[in-house]
Amino acid sequence: MTQPIDLRALDLFALCRKGESLAGDVAVRDLPRILAETAAQAPASAPDETFAYTATGFVREEAAEPGAAVAQRLFLDVTVRGRMWLDCQRCLTPYAQPIETSTRFEVVESEEAADAAPMDDDEVDVIAGSKRFSLLELIEDEVLLALPVAPKHDVCPTVHESLVTGSDGEARPEAEPEEEKRPSPFAVLAGLKTRH
Ligand SMILES: [Zn+2]
């Protein structure tokens, strides 16, 4: 019997060492930070929408630096695909932002090891592994990091009247979107990790 996978508490070290691969869908309703950032006027079905993910672990035997002893390094490739309802900053109506991410992580033993990891490798993000690792939170992180700085329709269906340029040619300051009144997902993530 195989145990059902608990995406909130999986043994990430074992997944990497066994070279296992997971794939499935997670519902927006199970991703509280995504839910919190979903446009208020999004369709009622938005929490039922899903992100498709894959997570593939693998091991590389290599020296951390030339001349060093060969060590086992653990890696995790994660992809997330779906869409998220955001408020367009131009017309203030909700739209579905496509999300598609593909990230390689090096999995290290602890938070301390992650903090100590050299930052010179732009290709790989370092994360602390755990025997009770939340892949759900990692998927959330991936979606939040993939959000555009200024969410906008490619082409707005209509222009909100508050954004219409005044006769003096200046946009009115009160037309600024309301996002500034609440913490942005980017502020929340600022301390989480550095992404190039
Ligand atoms: Zn728009």
Short mmCIF file of C-alpha atoms and ligand atoms in Angstrom, two decimals:
data_model
loop_
_atom_site.label_atom_id
_atom_site.label_comp_id
_atom_site.label_asym_id
_atom_site.label_seq_id
_atom_site.Cartn_x
_atom_site.Cartn_y
_atom_site.Cartn_z
CA MET A 1 0.00 0.00 0.00
CA THR A 2 1.31 3.42 -0.86
CA GLN A 3 0.48 6.17 1.54
CA PRO A 4 -1.51 9.05 0.10
CA ILE A 5 0.80 12.00 -0.39
CA ASP A 6 0.22 14.86 2.04
CA LEU A 7 1.29 17.94 0.12
CA ARG A 8 1.51 19.86 3.38
CA ALA A 9 3.95 17.44 4.99
CA LEU A 10 5.99 15.32 2.63
CA ASP A 11 9.49 14.00 3.13
CA LEU A 12 11.31 16.17 0.64
CA PHE A 13 14.68 14.53 1.29
CA ALA A 14 13.25 11.10 0.48
CA LEU A 15 11.50 12.42 -2.61
CA CYS A 16 14.79 13.78 -3.94
CA ARG A 17 16.88 10.75 -2.98
CA LYS A 18 14.41 8.35 -4.59
CA GLY A 19 14.14 10.54 -7.67
CA GLU A 20 10.40 10.61 -7.29
CA SER A 21 8.07 12.77 -9.30
CA LEU A 22 4.74 14.15 -8.20
CA ALA A 23 2.11 15.74 -10.40
CA GLY A 24 -1.42 16.90 -9.79
CA ASP A 25 -3.72 19.82 -9.29
CA VAL A 26 -4.19 22.04 -6.27
CA ALA A 27 -7.31 24.15 -5.82
CA VAL A 28 -7.04 27.87 -5.17
CA ARG A 29 -9.17 27.34 -2.06
CA ASP A 30 -6.31 25.32 -0.55
CA LEU A 31 -3.84 28.14 -1.14
CA PRO A 32 -4.79 30.84 1.38
CA ARG A 33 -2.29 33.44 0.25
CA ILE A 34 -3.46 33.09 -3.35
CA LEU A 35 -7.06 33.31 -2.22
CA ALA A 36 -6.24 36.50 -0.30
CA GLU A 37 -4.73 38.09 -3.41
CA THR A 38 -7.53 37.02 -5.72
CA ALA A 39 -9.52 39.93 -7.13
CA ALA A 40 -12.60 40.68 -5.05
CA GLN A 41 -14.73 40.82 -8.19
CA ALA A 42 -13.39 37.55 -9.57
CA PRO A 43 -15.96 35.00 -10.72
CA ALA A 44 -17.50 33.01 -7.87
CA SER A 45 -15.83 29.91 -9.29
CA ALA A 46 -12.32 31.35 -8.81
CA PRO A 47 -11.59 29.38 -5.60
CA ASP A 48 -12.45 26.17 -7.45
CA GLU A 49 -9.89 26.81 -10.15
CA THR A 50 -6.73 24.78 -9.97
CA PHE A 51 -3.04 25.05 -10.57
CA ALA A 52 -1.38 22.07 -12.20
CA TYR A 53 1.99 21.27 -10.66
CA THR A 54 4.85 18.89 -11.10
CA ALA A 55 7.63 18.29 -8.59
CA THR A 56 10.56 16.10 -9.54
CA GLY A 57 13.39 15.26 -7.19
CA PHE A 58 16.86 14.12 -8.17
CA VAL A 59 20.37 13.75 -6.83
CA ARG A 60 23.71 14.84 -8.18
CA GLU A 61 26.99 13.52 -6.92
CA GLU A 62 29.42 16.36 -7.21
CA ALA A 63 31.95 18.44 -5.38
CA ALA A 64 30.67 21.73 -4.07
CA GLU A 65 33.88 23.27 -5.34
CA PRO A 66 36.91 21.97 -7.25
CA GLY A 67 39.02 19.73 -5.05
CA ALA A 68 36.36 19.29 -2.40
CA ALA A 69 35.02 15.87 -1.50
CA VAL A 70 32.24 14.62 -3.72
CA ALA A 71 28.93 15.12 -1.98
CA GLN A 72 25.36 14.24 -2.67
CA ARG A 73 23.36 17.30 -3.65
CA LEU A 74 19.58 17.17 -3.74
CA PHE A 75 17.50 19.05 -6.27
CA LEU A 76 13.84 19.65 -6.93
CA ASP A 77 12.33 20.84 -10.20
CA VAL A 78 8.93 22.47 -9.77
CA THR A 79 6.52 23.66 -12.42
CA VAL A 80 3.23 25.41 -11.76
CA ARG A 81 0.67 26.25 -14.37
CA GLY A 82 -2.72 27.88 -14.10
CA ARG A 83 -4.23 31.32 -13.85
CA MET A 84 -5.00 33.83 -11.18
CA TRP A 85 -7.69 36.49 -11.04
CA LEU A 86 -6.17 39.92 -10.49
CA ASP A 87 -7.47 43.47 -10.65
CA CYS A 88 -6.26 45.26 -13.74
CA GLN A 89 -4.53 48.46 -12.64
CA ARG A 90 -5.63 50.27 -15.78
CA CYS A 91 -9.38 49.59 -15.84
CA LEU A 92 -9.87 48.18 -12.30
CA THR A 93 -11.78 45.13 -13.50
CA PRO A 94 -10.66 41.56 -12.80
CA TYR A 95 -8.89 39.48 -15.39
CA ALA A 96 -7.27 36.06 -15.43
CA GLN A 97 -3.47 36.30 -15.37
CA PRO A 98 -1.84 33.20 -16.86
CA ILE A 99 0.76 31.69 -14.56
CA GLU A 100 3.47 29.37 -15.79
CA THR A 101 6.61 28.79 -13.78
CA SER A 102 9.51 26.38 -13.94
CA THR A 103 12.09 26.52 -11.17
CA ARG A 104 15.01 24.38 -10.06
CA PHE A 105 15.72 24.33 -6.34
CA GLU A 106 18.65 22.92 -4.48
CA VAL A 107 17.38 21.26 -1.32
CA VAL A 108 19.67 21.66 1.68
CA GLU A 109 19.52 20.23 5.19
CA SER A 110 18.38 23.26 7.14
CA GLU A 111 17.48 26.94 7.12
CA GLU A 112 21.00 27.67 8.34
CA ALA A 113 22.49 25.81 5.38
CA ALA A 114 20.14 27.66 3.03
CA ASP A 115 21.20 31.01 4.47
CA ALA A 116 24.85 30.03 4.16
CA ALA A 117 24.53 28.91 0.54
CA PRO A 118 26.51 31.00 -1.92
CA MET A 119 24.32 33.38 -3.87
CA ASP A 120 26.42 33.23 -7.03
CA ASP A 121 24.38 30.57 -8.77
CA ASP A 122 21.64 32.35 -10.67
CA GLU A 123 20.23 29.11 -12.01
CA VAL A 124 19.18 27.52 -8.75
CA ASP A 125 17.26 28.74 -5.73
CA VAL A 126 18.27 27.17 -2.43
CA ILE A 127 15.56 25.98 -0.07
CA ALA A 128 15.65 24.18 3.25
CA GLY A 129 14.29 20.68 3.00
CA SER A 130 12.24 18.97 5.67
CA LYS A 131 10.72 15.61 6.40
CA ARG A 132 7.45 17.46 6.69
CA PHE A 133 7.81 19.85 3.79
CA SER A 134 4.84 21.82 2.51
CA LEU A 135 4.82 21.59 -1.25
CA LEU A 136 1.59 23.60 -1.12
CA GLU A 137 3.44 26.58 0.33
CA LEU A 138 6.17 26.26 -2.28
CA ILE A 139 3.53 26.23 -5.02
CA GLU A 140 2.00 29.34 -3.46
CA ASP A 141 5.40 31.04 -3.40
CA GLU A 142 5.93 30.19 -7.05
CA VAL A 143 2.59 31.70 -8.07
CA LEU A 144 3.09 34.85 -5.98
CA LEU A 145 6.59 35.37 -7.33
CA ALA A 146 5.27 35.00 -10.87
CA LEU A 147 2.69 37.75 -10.50
CA PRO A 148 3.28 40.84 -12.63
CA VAL A 149 4.40 43.99 -10.82
CA ALA A 150 1.65 45.92 -12.55
CA PRO A 151 -1.23 43.58 -13.38
CA LYS A 152 -3.01 44.67 -16.54
CA HIS A 153 -5.18 43.31 -19.30
CA ASP A 154 -3.34 43.02 -22.59
CA VAL A 155 -6.21 45.08 -23.93
CA CYS A 156 -8.71 46.51 -21.49
CA PRO A 157 -12.37 45.88 -22.31
CA THR A 158 -13.29 49.38 -21.10
CA VAL A 159 -11.47 52.24 -19.43
CA HIS A 160 -12.62 53.06 -15.94
CA GLU A 161 -13.92 56.63 -15.81
CA SER A 162 -11.68 57.48 -12.85
CA LEU A 163 -8.67 56.79 -15.05
CA VAL A 164 -9.75 59.01 -17.92
CA THR A 165 -7.16 61.72 -18.39
CA GLY A 166 -8.42 65.15 -17.38
CA SER A 167 -8.55 68.14 -19.69
CA ASP A 168 -5.24 69.40 -18.29
CA GLY A 169 -3.59 66.26 -19.65
CA GLU A 170 -2.69 64.89 -16.19
CA ALA A 171 -4.17 61.76 -14.76
CA ARG A 172 -5.94 62.62 -11.54
CA PRO A 173 -4.04 61.41 -8.46
CA GLU A 174 -7.14 59.96 -6.85
CA ALA A 175 -7.30 57.58 -9.76
CA GLU A 176 -4.47 55.53 -8.27
CA PRO A 177 -5.63 51.96 -7.73
CA GLU A 178 -6.54 50.86 -4.26
CA GLU A 179 -3.74 48.32 -4.03
CA GLU A 180 -1.59 50.74 -2.09
CA LYS A 181 -3.90 50.49 0.90
CA ARG A 182 -3.13 46.87 1.52
CA PRO A 183 0.16 45.01 1.66
CA SER A 184 1.12 43.75 -1.75
CA PRO A 185 2.14 40.11 -2.23
CA PHE A 186 5.56 41.41 -3.14
CA ALA A 187 5.99 43.12 0.20
CA VAL A 188 5.00 39.89 1.90
CA LEU A 189 7.54 37.98 -0.14
CA ALA A 190 10.30 40.52 0.14
CA GLY A 191 11.86 38.82 3.12
CA LEU A 192 11.24 35.34 1.84
CA LYS A 193 13.96 34.92 -0.70
CA THR A 194 15.93 36.68 -3.35
CA ARG A 195 15.01 35.92 -6.90
CA HIS A 196 16.92 37.04 -9.93
ZN ZN B 1 -7.92 46.38 -17.81
#
